[in-house]
Coordinates of C-alpha atoms and ligand atoms in Angstrom, one line a residue:
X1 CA 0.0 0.0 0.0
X2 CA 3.2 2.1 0.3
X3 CA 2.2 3.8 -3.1
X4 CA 5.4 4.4 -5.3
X5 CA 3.7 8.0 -5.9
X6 CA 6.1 10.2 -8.4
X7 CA 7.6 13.0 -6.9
X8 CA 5.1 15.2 -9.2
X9 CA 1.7 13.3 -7.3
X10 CA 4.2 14.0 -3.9
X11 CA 4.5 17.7 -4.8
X12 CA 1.1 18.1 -5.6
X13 CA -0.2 16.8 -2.1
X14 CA 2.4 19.4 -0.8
X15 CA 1.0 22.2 -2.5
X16 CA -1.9 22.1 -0.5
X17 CA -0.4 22.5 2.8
X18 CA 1.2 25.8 2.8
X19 CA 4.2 26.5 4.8
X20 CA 7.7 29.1 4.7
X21 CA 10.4 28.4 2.5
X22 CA 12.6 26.9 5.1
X23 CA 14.9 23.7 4.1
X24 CA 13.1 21.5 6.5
X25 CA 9.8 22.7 6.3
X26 CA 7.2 21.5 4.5
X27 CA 8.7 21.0 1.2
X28 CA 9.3 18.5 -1.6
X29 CA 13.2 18.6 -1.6
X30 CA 15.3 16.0 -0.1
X31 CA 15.7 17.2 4.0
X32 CA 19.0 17.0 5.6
X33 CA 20.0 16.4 8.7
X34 CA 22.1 18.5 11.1
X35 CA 25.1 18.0 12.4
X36 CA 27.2 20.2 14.0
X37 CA 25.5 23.2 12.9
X38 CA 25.5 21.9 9.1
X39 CA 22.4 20.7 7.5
X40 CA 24.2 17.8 5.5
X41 CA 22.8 14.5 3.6
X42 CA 23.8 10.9 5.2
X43 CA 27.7 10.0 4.5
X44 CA 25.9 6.8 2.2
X45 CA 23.8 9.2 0.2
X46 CA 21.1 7.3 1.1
X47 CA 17.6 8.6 1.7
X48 CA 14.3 6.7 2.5
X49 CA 10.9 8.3 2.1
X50 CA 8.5 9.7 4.9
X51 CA 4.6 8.7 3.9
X52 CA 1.5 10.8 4.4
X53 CA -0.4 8.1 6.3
X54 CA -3.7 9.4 4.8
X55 CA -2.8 8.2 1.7
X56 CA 0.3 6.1 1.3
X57 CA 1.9 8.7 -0.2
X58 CA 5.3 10.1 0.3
X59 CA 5.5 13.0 1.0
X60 CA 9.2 13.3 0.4
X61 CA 12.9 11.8 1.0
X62 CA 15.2 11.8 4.6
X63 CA 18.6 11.4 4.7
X64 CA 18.9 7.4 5.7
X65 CA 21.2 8.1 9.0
X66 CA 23.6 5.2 9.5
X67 CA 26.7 4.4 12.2
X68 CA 29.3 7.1 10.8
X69 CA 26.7 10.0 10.8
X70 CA 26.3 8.9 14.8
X71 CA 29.8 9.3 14.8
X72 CA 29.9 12.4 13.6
X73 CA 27.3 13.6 15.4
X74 CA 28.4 12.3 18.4
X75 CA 31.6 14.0 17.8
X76 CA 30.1 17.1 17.4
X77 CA 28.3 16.5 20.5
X78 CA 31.3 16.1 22.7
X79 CA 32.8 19.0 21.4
X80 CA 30.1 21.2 21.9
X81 CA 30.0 19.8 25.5
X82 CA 34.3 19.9 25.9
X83 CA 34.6 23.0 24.4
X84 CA 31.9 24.6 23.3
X85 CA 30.4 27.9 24.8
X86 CA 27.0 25.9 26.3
X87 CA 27.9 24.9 29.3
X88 CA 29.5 28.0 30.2
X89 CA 27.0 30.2 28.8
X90 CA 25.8 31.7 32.0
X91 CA 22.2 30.0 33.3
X92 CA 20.7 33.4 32.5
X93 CA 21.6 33.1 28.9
X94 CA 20.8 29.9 28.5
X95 CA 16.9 30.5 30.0
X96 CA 16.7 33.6 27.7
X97 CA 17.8 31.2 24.8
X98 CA 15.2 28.4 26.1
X99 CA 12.5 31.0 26.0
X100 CA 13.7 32.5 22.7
X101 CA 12.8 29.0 21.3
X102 CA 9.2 28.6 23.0
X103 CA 8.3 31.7 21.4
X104 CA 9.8 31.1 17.9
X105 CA 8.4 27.8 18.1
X106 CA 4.8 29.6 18.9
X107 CA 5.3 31.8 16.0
X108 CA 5.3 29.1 13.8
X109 CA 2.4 27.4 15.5
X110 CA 0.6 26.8 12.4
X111 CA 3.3 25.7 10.0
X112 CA 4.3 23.1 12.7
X113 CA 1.1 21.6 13.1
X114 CA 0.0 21.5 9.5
X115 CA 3.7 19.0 9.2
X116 CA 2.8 17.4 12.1
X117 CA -0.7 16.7 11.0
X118 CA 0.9 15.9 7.0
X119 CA 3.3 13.6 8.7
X120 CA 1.7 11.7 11.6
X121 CA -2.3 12.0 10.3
X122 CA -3.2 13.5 13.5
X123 CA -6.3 16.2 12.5
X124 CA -4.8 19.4 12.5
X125 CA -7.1 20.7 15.4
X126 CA -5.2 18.7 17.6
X127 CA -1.5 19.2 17.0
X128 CA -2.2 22.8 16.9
X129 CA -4.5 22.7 19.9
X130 CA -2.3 20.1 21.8
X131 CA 1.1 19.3 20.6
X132 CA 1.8 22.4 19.8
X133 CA 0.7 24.6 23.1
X134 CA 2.5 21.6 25.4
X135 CA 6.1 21.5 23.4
X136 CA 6.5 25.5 23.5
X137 CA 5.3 25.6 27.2
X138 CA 7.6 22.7 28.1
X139 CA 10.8 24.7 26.5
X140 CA 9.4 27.7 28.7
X141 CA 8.7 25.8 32.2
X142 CA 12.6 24.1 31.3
X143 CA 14.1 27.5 30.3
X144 CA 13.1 28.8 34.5
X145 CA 15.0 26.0 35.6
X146 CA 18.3 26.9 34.0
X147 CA 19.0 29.4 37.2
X148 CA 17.7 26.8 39.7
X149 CA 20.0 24.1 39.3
X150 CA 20.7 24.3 43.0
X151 CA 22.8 22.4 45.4
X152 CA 23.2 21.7 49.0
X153 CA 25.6 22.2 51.8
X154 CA 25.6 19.5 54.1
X155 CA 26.8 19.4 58.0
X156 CA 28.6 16.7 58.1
X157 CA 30.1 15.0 61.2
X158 CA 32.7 12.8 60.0
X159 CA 32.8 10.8 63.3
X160 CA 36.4 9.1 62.8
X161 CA 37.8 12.8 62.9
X162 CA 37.1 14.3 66.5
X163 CA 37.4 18.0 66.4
X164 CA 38.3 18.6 62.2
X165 CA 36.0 20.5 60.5
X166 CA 34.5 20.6 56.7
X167 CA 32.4 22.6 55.0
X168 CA 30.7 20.3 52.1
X169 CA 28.0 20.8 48.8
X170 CA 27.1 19.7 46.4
X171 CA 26.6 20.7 42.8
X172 CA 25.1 19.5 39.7
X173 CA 26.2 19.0 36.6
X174 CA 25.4 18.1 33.4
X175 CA 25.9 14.2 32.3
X176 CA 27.3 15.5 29.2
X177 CA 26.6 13.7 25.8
X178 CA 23.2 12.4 25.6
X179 CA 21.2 10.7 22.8
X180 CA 17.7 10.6 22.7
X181 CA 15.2 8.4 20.4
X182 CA 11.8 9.1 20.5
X183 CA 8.9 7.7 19.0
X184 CA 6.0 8.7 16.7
X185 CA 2.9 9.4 18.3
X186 CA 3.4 13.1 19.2
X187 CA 6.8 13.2 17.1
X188 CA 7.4 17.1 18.4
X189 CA 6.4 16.9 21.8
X190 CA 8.2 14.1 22.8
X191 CA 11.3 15.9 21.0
X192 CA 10.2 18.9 23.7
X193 CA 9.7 16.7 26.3
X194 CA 13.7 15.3 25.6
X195 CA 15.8 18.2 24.4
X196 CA 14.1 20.8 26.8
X197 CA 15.1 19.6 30.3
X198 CA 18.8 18.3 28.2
X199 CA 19.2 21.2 27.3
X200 CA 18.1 23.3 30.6
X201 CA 21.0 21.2 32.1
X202 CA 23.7 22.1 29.3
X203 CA 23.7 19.0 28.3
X204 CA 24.6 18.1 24.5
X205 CA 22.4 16.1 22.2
X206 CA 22.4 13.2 19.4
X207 CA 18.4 13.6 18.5
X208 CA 17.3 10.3 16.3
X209 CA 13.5 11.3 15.7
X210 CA 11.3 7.9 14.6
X211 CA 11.6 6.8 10.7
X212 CA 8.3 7.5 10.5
X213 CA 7.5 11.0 11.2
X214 CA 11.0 13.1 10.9
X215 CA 9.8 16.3 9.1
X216 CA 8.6 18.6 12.5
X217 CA 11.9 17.7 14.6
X218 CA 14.1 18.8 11.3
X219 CA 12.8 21.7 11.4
X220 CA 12.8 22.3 14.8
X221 CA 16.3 21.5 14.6
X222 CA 16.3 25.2 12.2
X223 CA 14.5 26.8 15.3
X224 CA 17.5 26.0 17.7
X225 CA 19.5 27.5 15.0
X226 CA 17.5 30.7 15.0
X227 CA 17.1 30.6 18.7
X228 CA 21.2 30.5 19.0
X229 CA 21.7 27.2 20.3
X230 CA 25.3 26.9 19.6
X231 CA 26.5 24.4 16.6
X232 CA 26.9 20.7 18.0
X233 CA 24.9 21.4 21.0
X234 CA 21.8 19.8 19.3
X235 CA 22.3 16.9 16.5
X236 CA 19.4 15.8 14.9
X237 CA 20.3 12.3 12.6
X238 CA 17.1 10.8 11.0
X239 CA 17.0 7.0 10.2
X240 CA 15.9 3.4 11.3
X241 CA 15.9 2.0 15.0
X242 CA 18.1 -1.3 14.1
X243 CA 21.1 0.8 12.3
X244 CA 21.0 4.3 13.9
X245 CA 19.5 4.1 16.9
X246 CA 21.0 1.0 18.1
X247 CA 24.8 3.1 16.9
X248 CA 23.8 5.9 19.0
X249 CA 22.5 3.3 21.9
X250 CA 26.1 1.6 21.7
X251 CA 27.6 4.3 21.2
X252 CA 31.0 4.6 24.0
X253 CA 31.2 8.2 24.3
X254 CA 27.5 8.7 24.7
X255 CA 27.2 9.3 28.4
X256 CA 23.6 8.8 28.7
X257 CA 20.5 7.6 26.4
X258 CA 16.9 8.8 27.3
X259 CA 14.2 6.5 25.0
X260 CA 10.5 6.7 24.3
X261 CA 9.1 3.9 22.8
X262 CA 8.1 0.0 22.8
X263 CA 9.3 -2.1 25.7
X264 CA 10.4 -4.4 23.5
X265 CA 12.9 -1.9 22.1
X266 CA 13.6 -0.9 25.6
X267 CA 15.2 -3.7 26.8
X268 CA 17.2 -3.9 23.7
X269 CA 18.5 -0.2 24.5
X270 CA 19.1 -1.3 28.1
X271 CA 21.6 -4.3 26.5
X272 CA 23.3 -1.9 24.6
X273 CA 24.1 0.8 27.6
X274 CA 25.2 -2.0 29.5
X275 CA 28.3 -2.5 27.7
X276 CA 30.1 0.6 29.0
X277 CA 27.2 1.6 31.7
X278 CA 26.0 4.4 30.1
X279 CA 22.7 6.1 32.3
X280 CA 19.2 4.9 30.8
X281 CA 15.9 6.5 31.0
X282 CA 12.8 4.5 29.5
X283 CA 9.6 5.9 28.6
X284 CA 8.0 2.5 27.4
X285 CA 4.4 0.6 26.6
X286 CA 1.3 0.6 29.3
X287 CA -1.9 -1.1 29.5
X288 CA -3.5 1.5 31.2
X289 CA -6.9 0.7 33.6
X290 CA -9.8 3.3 33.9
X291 CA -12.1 2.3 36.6
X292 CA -15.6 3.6 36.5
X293 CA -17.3 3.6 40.1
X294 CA -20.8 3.6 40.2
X295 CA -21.0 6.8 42.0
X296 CA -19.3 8.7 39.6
X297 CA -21.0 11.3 36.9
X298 CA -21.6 8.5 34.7
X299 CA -21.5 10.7 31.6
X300 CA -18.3 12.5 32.4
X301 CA -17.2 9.2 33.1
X302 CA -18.3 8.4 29.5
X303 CA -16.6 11.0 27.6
X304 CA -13.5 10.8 29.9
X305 CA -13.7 7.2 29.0
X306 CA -13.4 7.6 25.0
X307 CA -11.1 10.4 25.4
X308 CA -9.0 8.1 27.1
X309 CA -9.0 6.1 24.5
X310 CA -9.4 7.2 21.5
X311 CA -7.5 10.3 21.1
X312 CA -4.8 10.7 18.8
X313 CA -6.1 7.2 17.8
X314 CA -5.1 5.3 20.7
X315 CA -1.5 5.9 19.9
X316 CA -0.9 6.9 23.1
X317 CA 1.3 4.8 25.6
X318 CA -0.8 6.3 28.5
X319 CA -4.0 5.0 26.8
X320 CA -6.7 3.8 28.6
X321 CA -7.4 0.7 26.9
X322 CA -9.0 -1.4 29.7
X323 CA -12.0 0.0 30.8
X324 CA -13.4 -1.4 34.0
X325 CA -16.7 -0.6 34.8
X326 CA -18.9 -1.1 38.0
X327 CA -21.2 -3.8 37.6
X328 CA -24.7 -1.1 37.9
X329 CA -23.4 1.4 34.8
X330 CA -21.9 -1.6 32.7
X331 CA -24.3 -1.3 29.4
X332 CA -25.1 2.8 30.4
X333 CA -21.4 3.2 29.6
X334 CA -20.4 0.8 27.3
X335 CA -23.9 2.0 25.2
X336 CA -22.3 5.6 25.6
X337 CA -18.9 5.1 24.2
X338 CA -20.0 3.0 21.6
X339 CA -22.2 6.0 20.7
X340 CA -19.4 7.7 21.1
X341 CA -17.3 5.6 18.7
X342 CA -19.9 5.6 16.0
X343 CA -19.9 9.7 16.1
X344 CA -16.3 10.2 15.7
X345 CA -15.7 11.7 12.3
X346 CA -13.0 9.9 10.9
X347 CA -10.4 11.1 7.9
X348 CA -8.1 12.8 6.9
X349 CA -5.9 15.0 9.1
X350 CA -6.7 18.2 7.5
X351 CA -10.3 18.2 6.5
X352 CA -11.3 20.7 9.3
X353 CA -14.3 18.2 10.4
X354 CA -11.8 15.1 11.2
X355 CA -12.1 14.2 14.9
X356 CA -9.9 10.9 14.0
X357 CA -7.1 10.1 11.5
X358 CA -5.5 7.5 10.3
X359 CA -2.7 5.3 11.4
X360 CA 0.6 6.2 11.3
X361 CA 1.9 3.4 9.0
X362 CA 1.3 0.4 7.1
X363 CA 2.5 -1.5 10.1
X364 CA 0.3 0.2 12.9
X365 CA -2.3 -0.5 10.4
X366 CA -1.9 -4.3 10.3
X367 CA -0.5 -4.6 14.1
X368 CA -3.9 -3.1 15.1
X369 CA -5.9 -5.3 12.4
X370 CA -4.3 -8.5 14.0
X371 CA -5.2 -7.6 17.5
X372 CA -9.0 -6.9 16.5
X373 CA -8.9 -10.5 14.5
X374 CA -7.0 -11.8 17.5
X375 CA -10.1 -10.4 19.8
X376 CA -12.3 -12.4 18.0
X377 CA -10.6 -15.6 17.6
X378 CA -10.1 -15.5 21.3
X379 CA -14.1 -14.8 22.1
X380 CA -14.1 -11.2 22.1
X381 CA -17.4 -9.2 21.2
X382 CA -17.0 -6.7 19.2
X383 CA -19.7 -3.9 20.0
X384 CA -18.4 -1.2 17.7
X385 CA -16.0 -1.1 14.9
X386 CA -13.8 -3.6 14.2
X387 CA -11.4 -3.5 11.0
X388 CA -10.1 -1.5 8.7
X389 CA -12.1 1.7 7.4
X390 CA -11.7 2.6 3.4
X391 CA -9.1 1.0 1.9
X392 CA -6.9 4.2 0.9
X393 CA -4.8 5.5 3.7
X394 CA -4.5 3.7 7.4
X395 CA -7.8 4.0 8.6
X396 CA -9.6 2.0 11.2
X397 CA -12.5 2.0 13.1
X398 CA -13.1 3.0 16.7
X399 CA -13.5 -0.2 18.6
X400 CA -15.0 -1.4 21.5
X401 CA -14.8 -4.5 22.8
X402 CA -16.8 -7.1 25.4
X403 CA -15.8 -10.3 26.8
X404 CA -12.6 -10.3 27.4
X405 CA -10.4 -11.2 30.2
X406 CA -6.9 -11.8 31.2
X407 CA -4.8 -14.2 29.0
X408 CA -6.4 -13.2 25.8
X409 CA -4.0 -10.6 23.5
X410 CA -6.2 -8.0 23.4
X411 CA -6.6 -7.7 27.0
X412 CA -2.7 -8.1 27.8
X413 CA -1.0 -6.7 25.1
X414 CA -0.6 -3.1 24.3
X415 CA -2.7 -2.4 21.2
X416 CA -2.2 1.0 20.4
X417 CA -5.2 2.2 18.2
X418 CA -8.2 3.3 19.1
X419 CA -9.3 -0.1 20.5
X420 CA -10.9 -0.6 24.5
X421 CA -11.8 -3.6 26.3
X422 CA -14.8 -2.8 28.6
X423 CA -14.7 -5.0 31.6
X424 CA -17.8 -5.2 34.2
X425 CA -16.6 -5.7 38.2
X426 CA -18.5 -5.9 41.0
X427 CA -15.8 -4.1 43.5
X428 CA -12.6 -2.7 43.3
X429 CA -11.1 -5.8 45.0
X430 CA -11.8 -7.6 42.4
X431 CA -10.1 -5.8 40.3
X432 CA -6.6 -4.7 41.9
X433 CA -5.4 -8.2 41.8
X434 CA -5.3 -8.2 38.0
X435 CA -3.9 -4.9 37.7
X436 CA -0.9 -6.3 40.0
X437 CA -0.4 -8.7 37.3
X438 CA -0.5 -5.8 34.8
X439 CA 3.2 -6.0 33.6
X440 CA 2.7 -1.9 32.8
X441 CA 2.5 0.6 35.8
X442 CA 2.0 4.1 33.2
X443 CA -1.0 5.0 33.8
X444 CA -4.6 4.7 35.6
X445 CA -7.7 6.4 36.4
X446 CA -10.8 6.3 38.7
X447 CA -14.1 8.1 38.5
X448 CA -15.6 8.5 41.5
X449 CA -18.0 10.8 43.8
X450 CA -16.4 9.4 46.8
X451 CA -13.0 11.2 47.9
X452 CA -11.8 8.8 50.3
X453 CA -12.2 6.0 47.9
X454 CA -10.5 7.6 45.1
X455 CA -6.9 8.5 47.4
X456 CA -7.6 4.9 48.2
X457 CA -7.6 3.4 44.8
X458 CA -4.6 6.0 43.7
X459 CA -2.6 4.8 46.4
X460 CA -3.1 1.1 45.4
X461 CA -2.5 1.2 41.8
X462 CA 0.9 1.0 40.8
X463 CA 1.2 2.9 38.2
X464 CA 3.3 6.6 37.7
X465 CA 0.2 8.4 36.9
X466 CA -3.6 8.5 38.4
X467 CA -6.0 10.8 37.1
X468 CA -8.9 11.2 39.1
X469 CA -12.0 12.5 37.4
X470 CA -10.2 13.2 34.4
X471 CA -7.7 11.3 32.0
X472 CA -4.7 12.2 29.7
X473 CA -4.3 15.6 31.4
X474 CA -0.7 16.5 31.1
X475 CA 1.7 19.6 32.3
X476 CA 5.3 20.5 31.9
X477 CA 5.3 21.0 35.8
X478 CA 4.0 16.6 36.6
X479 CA 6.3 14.2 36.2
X480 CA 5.5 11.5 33.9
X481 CA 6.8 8.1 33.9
X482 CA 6.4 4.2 34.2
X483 CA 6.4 2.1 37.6
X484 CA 7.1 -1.9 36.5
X485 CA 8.0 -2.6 32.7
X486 CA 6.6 0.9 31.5
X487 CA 9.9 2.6 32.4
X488 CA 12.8 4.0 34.3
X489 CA 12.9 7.7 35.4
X490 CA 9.9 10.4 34.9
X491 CA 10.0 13.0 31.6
X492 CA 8.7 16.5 32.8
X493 CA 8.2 18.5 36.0
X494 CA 11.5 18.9 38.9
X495 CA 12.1 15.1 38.6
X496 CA 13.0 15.2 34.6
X497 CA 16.5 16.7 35.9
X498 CA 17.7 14.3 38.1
X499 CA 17.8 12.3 34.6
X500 CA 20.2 14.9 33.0
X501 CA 22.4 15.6 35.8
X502 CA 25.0 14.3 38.4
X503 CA 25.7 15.0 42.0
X504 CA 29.4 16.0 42.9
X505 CA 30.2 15.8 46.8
X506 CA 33.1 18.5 47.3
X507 CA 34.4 18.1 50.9
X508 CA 37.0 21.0 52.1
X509 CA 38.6 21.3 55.5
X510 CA 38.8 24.3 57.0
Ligands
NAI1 P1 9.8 1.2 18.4 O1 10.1 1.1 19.9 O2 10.5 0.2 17.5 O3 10.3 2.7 17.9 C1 10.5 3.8 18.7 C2 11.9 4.5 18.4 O4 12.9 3.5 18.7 C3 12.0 4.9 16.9 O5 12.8 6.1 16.9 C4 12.8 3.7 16.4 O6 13.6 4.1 15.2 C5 13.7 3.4 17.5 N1 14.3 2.0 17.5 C6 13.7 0.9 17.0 N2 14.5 -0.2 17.2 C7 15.6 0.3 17.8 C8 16.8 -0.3 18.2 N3 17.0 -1.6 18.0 N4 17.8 0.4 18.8 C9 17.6 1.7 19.0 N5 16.5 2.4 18.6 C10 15.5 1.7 18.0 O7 8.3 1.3 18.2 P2 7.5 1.0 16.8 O8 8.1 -0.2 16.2 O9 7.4 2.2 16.1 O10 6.1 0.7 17.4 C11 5.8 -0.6 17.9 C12 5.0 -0.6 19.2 O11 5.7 0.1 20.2 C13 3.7 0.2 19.1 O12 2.7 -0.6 18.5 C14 3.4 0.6 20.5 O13 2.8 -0.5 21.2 C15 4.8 0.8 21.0 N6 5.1 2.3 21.1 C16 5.1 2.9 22.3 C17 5.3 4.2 22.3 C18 5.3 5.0 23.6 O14 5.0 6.2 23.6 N7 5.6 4.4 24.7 C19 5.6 5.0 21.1 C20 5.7 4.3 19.9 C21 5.5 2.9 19.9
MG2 MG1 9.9 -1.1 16.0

């Protein structure tokens, strides 16, 4: 389905989504990558195309990144760190340049979100109303830390020296040369989300944005140019997970790798840094539960439900794609977000009406397919959806499923499309000892009327995140993060810069 589309039928889809003349923008020429302040092709010279998941369509050709552009990057990287003016820019500077980049990233609000849209399918509407608000305030909230990188000074006893004394702090610093691979779902945001606090740290950065959905960090990448992000301090390589992401993973003078993505490619990063110990932080897969109490507002409970699960098309590792549901309100509430899944306009990205695109890719397309087919062969009902929609472009159909329990694929595994499995309990205890089997801890939510109850359920799940009343609400200021096999370390909020730093003792006598 990956249409062979000339670059004249590539061109002409372009036309239609109008953006600035930039290099990395939205425009039919090969992109480059950037290295070291250069925009430069891969050292092979070979490029592979990004698709407009609406149609199978590409949209145009990326540098194919490969081990010796790592290199180089990773070069440039340590240089800028070594040497470079970055690190001893003074914090001021560096929160004025932070900011500089929230608001050119602002400015170009619309341009970003029409490439974001082009690229990923997402509708427009929500990468301007969401992706795009959350990235630039997440450069501003990490450009106020830059003067707060505080230490400590410690009394300290030292009991083996009667009558000596010390005076001893600490300080943080930077962990020096980090790579970062992200994934993508929300391919600029989660570039926010890793070069912001990085860069609030002086760190220096090898950026490998997914294969799938390059074009917004590239030209992002211009905007730390413009913002005066010194050369080498941010390295943007595009290419594929096995060749360049597992080079920058094994990289030796890579200090410290931060990943978004499957679990499965977690643990393979977490191999890789073992060889010389590099520092790891994992943002990985969840199976996330939303428990509806039957004293909750049943029809906030509703639409929180589907937006838990269905927006940005369930591509979402936070998603909230087991849906338990109190005995009383089970067919009120699985009635209502059926309802809701039959309402939701689906197409493409950029008809102003779309509520839900497509896909990402091919593969999304038929990973999702296989876990609806796998729902029914394992006794699933389907009450809505089910399947592919059209058969141009990666569509499917909001889904909602009954019958299903622990054990079957659809109920264990995560799905990632806009797929739930509604579950009927008849008391939370029934329920917690099947989330402790949950191998994910992301995410989890409880609707309830009852205060007490819902600090007690929060405090029982174990996940990094529990929305009450509410789901998928996120801030620059909360941490976000995985308990069990849905991650190591928290993106966002104070806890983001433990990630990027390291504590120096220094110990004087006096
Ligand atoms: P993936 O984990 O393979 O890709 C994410 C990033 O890792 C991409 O930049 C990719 O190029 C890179 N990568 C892949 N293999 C690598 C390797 N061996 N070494 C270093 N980097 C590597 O995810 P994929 O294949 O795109 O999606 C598969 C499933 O992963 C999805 O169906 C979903 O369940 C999950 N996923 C979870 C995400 C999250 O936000 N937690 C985001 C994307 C996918
Ligand atoms: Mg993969």
């Amino acid at each position: 389905m990956k249409s062979k589309s000339t670059a004249k039928a590539a061109s002409k889809r372009i036309t239609s989504h109008p953006s600035t003349a930039s290099t990395n923008g939205n425009s039919p020429k090969p992109k480059k990558m950037l290295i070291g302040g250069r925009w430069v092709s891969a050292a092979s010279g070979k490029t592979f195309p990004t698709y407009n998941p609406a149609t199978g369509e590409i949209i145009c050709q990326i540098p194919e990144g490969d081990r010796p552009d790592i290199d180089a990057a990773v070069r440039s990287a340590r240089n800028a760190f070594e040497n470079g003016p970055w690190r001893r820019m003074s914090p001021s500077d560096r929160g004025k340049t932070l900011w500089r980049l929230a608001d050119l990233l602002e400015k170009h609000t619309e341009e970003f979100a029409r490439l974001e849209s082009l690229d990923n399918g997402k509708p427009l509407a929500v990468a301007r109303g969401a992706d795009l608000p959350l990235a630039v305030d997440l450069f501003r909230y990490m450009a106020g830390w830059c003067t707060k990188m505080l230490g400590n000074t410690i009394p300290i006893s030292v009991p083996y020296a009667p009558g000596e004394r010390f005076h001893a702090y600490t300080v943080r610093e930077p962990i020096g040369v980090v790579g970062q691979i992200i994934p993508w779902n929300f391919p600029l945001l989660m570039a926010a989300w890793k070069l912001g606090p990085a860069l609030a740290t002086s760190c220096t950065v090898v950026l490998k944005p997914a294969e799938q959905t390059p074009l917004t960090a590239l030209r992002l990448g211009e905007l730390i140019q413009e913002a005066g992000i010194p050369d080498g301090v941010v390295n943007i390589i595009t290419g594929f997970g096995e060749t360049a992401g597992a080079a920058l993973a094994a990289h030796p003078d890579v200090d410290k790798i931060a990943f978004t993505g499957s679990t499965e490619v977690g643990k393979i990063i977490v191999r890789a840094a073992a060889i010389d110990l590099k520092k790891v932080s994992l943002e990985l897969g969840g199976k996330s539960p939303n428990i509806i109490l039957a004293d909750a507002d049943i029809d906030s409970a509703i639409a929180g439900a589907a937006n838990a699960i269905f927006f940005n098309h369930g591509q979402c590792c936070c998603a909230g794609s087991r849906l338990y549901i109190q005995n009383k309100h089970f067919d009120k509430v699985v009635d209502g977000i059926a309802s809701a899944a039959r309402k939701i306009k689906v197409g493409p990205g950029d008809r102003p009406d779309t509520e839900m695109g497509p896909l990402v890719s091919e593969e999304q397309l038929h990973r999702v397919l296989g876990y609806m087919r796998a729902g029914d062969k394992e006794g699933a009902k389907t009450v809505v959806g089910g399947g592919r929609l059209g058969d141009s472009g990666y569509f499917v159909k909001p889904t909602v499923l009954t019958n299903t329990k622990p054990g079957m694929k659809v109920m264990d595994e995560e799905i990632f499309g806009p797929v739930v499995c509604a579950i009927p309990f008849n008391q939370v205890e029934d329920i917690l000892p099947i989330e402790s089997d949950n191998v994910y801890g992301l995410a989890a939510a409880v609707w309830t009327r009852d205060i007490s109850k819902a600090h007690r359920i929060a405090s029982e799940l174990r996940a990094g995140t529990v929305w009450v009343n509410c789901y998928n609400i996120f801030d620059s200021a909360l941490p976000f993060g995985g308990y069990k096999q849905s991650g190591w370390g928290r993106e966002m909020g104070a806890e983001v810069l433990d990630l990027y730093t390291q504590t120096k003792a220094v110990c004087v006598r006096l």
